[in-house]
CSV table of C-alpha atoms in Angstrom, one decimal:
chain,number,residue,atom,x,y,z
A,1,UNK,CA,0.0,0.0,0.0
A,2,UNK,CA,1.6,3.6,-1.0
A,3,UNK,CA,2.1,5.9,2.2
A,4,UNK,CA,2.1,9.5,2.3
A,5,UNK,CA,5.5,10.9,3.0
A,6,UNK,CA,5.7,11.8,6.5
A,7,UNK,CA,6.5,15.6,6.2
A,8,UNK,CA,3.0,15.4,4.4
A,9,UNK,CA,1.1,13.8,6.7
A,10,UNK,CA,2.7,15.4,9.9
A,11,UNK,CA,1.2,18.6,8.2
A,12,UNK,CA,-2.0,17.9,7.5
A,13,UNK,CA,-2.4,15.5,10.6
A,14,UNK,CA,-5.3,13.3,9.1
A,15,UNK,CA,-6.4,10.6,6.2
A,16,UNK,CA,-9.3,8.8,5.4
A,17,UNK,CA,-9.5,6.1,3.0
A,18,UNK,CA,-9.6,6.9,-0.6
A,19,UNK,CA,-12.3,7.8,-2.9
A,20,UNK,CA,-13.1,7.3,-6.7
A,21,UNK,CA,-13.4,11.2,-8.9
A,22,UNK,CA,-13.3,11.8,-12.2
A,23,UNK,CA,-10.9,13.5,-14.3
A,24,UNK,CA,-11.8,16.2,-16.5
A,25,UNK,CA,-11.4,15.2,-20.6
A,26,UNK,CA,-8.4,16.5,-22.0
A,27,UNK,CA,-8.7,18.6,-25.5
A,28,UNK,CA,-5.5,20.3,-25.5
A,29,UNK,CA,-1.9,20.1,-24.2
A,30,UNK,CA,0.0,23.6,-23.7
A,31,UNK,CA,4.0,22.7,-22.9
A,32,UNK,CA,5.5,25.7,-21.2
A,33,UNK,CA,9.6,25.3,-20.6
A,34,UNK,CA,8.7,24.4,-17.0
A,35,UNK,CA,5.3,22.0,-17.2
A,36,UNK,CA,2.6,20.6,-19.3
A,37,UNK,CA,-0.9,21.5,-18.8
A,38,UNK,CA,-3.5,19.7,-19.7
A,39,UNK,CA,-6.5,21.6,-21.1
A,40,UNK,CA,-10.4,21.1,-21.2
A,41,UNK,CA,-12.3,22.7,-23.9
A,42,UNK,CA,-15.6,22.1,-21.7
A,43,UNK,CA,-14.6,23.5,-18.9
A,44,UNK,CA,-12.6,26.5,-19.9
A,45,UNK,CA,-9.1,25.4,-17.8
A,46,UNK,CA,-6.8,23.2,-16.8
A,47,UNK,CA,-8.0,19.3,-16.0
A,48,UNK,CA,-4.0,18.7,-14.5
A,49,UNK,CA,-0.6,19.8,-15.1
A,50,UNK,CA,2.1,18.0,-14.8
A,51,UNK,CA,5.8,19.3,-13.7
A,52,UNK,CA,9.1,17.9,-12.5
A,53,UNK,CA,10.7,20.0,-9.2
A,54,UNK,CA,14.5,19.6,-8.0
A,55,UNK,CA,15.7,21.8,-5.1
A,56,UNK,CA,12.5,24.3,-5.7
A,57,UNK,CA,12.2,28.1,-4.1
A,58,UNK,CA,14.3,30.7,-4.8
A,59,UNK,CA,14.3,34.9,-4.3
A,60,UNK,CA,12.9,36.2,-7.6
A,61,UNK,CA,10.2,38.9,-7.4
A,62,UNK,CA,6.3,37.9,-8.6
A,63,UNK,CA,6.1,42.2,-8.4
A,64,UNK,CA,4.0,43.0,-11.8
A,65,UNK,CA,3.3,39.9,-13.3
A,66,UNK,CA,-0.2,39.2,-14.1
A,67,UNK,CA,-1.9,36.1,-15.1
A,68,UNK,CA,-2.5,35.9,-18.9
A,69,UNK,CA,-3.5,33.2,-21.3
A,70,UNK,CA,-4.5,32.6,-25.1
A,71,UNK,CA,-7.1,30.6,-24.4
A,72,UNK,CA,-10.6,30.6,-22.4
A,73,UNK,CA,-10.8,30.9,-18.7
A,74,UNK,CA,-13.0,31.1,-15.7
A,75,UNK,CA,-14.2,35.1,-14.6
A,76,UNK,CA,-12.4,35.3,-11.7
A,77,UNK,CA,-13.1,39.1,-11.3
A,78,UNK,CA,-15.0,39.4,-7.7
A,79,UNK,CA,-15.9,36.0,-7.7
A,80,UNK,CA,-14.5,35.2,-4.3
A,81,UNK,CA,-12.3,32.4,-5.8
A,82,UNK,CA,-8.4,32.7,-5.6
A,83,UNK,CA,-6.7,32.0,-9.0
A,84,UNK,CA,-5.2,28.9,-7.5
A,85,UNK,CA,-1.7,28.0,-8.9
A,86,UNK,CA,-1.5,24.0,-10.0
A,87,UNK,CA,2.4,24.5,-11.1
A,88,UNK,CA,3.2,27.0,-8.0
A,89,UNK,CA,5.3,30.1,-8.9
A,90,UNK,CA,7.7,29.6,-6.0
A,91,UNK,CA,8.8,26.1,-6.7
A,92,UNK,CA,10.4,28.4,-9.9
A,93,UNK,CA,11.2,31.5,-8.0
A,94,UNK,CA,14.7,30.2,-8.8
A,95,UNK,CA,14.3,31.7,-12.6
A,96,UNK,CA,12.6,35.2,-13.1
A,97,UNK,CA,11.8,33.4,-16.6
A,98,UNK,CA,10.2,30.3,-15.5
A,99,UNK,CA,8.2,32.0,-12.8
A,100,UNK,CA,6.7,34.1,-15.0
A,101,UNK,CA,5.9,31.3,-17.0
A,102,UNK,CA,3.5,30.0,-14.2
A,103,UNK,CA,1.4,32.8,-14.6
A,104,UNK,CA,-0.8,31.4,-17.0
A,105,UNK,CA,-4.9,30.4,-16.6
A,106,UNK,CA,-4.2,27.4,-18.0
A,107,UNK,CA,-1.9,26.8,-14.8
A,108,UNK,CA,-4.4,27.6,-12.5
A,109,UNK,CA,-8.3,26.8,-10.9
A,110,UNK,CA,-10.4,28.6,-8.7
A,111,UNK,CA,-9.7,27.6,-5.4
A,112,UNK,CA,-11.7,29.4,-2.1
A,113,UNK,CA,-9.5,31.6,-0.3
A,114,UNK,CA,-8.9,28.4,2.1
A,115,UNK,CA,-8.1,26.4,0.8
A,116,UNK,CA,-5.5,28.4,-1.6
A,117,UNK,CA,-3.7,30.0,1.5
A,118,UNK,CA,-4.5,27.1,4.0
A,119,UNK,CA,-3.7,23.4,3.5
A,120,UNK,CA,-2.7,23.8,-0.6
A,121,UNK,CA,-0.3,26.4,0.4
A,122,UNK,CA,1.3,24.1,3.5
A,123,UNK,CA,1.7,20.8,0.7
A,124,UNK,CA,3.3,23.2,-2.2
A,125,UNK,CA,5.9,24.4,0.9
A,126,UNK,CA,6.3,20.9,2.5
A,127,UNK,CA,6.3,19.1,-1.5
A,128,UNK,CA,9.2,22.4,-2.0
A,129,UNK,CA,11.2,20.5,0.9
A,130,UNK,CA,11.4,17.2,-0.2
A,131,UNK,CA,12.5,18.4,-3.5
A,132,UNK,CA,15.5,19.6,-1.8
A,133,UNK,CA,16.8,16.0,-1.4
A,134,UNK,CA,15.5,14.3,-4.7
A,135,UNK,CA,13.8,15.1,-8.3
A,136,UNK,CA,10.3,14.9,-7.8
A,137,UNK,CA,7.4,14.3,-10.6
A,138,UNK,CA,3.9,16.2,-9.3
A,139,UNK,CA,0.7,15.7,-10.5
A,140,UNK,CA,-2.3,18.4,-9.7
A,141,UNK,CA,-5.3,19.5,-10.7
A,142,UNK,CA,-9.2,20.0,-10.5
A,143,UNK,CA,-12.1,17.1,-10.4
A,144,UNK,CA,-15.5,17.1,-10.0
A,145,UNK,CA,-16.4,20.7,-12.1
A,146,UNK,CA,-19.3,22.0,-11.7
A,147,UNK,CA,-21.3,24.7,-13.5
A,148,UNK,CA,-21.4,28.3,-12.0
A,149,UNK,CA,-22.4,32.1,-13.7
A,150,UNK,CA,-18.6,32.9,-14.1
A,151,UNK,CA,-17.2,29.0,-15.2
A,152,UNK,CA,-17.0,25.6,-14.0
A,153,UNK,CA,-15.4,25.4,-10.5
A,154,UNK,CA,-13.3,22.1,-9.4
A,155,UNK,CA,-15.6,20.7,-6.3
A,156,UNK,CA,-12.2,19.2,-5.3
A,157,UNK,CA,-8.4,19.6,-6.2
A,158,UNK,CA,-6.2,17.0,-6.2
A,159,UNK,CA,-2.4,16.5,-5.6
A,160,UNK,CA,-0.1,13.3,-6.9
A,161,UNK,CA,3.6,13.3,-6.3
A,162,UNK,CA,6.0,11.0,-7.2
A,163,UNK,CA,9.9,10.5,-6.2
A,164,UNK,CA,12.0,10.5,-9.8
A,165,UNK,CA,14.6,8.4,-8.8
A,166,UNK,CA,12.5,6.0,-7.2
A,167,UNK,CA,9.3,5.9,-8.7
A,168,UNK,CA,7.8,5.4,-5.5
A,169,UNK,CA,4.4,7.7,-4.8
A,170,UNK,CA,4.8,10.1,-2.2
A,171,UNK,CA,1.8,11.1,-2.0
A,172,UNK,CA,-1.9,11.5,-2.8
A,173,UNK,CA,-5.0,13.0,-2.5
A,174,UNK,CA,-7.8,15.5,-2.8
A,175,UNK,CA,-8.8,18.6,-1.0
A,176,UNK,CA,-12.4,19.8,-1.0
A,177,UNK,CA,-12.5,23.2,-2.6
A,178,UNK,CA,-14.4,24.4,0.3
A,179,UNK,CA,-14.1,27.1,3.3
A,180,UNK,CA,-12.9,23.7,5.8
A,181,UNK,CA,-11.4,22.3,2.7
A,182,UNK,CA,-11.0,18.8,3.8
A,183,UNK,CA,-8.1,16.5,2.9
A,184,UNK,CA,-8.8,12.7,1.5
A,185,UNK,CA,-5.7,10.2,1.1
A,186,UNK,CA,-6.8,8.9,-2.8
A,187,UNK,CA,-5.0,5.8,-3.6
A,188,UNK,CA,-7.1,5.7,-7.0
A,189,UNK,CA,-5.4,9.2,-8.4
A,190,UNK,CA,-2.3,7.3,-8.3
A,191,UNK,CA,-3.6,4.6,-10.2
A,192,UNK,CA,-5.1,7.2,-12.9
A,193,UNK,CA,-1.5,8.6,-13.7
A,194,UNK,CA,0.7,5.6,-13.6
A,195,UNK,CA,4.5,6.7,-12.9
A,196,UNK,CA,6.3,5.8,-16.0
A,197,UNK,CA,3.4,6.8,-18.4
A,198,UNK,CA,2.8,10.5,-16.6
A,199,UNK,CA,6.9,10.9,-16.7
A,200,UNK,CA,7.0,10.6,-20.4
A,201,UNK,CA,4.7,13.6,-20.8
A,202,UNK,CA,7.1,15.9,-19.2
A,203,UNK,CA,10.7,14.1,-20.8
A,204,UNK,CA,11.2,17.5,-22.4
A,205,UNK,CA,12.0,19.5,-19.4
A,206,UNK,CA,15.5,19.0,-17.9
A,207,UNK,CA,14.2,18.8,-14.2
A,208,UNK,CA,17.9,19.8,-12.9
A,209,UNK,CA,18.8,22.6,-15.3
A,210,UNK,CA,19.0,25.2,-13.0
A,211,UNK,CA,19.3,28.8,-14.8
């Protein structure tokens, strides 16, 4: 049975056993130099991206960059929603270029204000860690969309992450895109992007080319 890597499950302090969600159809992929997103037509976003992270963080400025994109995207405009980073901006604050880069709709959901600055923040800090020590292959993204006036909203986000060297999962699981969002270990997401055939997608980025 996979197990959640400790520094993850010290942090969020609970599990419960996993569930079965459906990922969103994928019409387009959109490489950037840093990750590969995986776009729905339907619902005007990102299904998942996909990204490989060794020895993440760094000091460059996000000061004046704004979230663009050539394609559709939910209205986030006083909506209450966070533009929630899938590929986080800090795991690339090493490069003002690939930071930037992040800073695409099709690199981001609407996550509430929870769960955005709460227990999503804590795993991209804690999943910055551990990439300190070893290449890491991360999975995230949106499932359950549902309809709204300004989009489709994910009703949960999800979270896969995988040790490069080792191919062992790390961990994985959803978060309830809700004011308590609620964390739920998901041994079936792992299952869903199977190690070897999810690190072929992202072959093209040189996970330890550090610029």
């Amino acid at each position: 049975m996979k197990r959640i890597h400790p520094l993850l499950f010290f942090l969020l302090g609970f599990f419960v056993t996993s569930v079965a969600q459906i990922v969103a159809k994928v019409d387009k992929i959109v490489k950037e130099d840093n990750y590969y997103s995986a776009y729905s037509d339907q619902y005007s976003g990102p299904s998942y991206v996909v990204y490989k992270l060794y020895q993440g963080g760094g000091d460059s400025s996000r000061k004046g960059i704004n979230f663009t994109s050539r394609l559709p995207h939910y209205n986030y405009n006083k909506s209450g929603y966070d533009i929630g980073h899938l590929a986080p901006a800090e795991d690339f604050a090493y490069s003002g270029k690939l930071m930037k880069s992040t800073f695409k709709y099709y690199n981001a959901l609407p996550q509430t204000p929870n769960l955005n600055r709460g227990n999503w923040k804590k795993v991209e800090s804690a999943v910055r860690r551990m990439s300190r020590g070893d290449s890491l292959l991360i999975i995230a993204g949106g499932l359950d969309f549902r309809k709204t006036e300004r989009g489709y909203v994910p009703e949960n986000c999800f979270k896969v992450v995988y040790s490069l060297s080792t191919g062992k999962c790390l961990f994985t699981g959803t978060f309830t895109n809700t004011d308590k969002c609620v964390f739920t270990r998901n041994e079936e997401l792992a299952k869903k992007f199977p190690f070897e055939q999810t690190r072929k997608l992202v072959e093209y980025i040189d996970v330890k080319k550090r610029k």
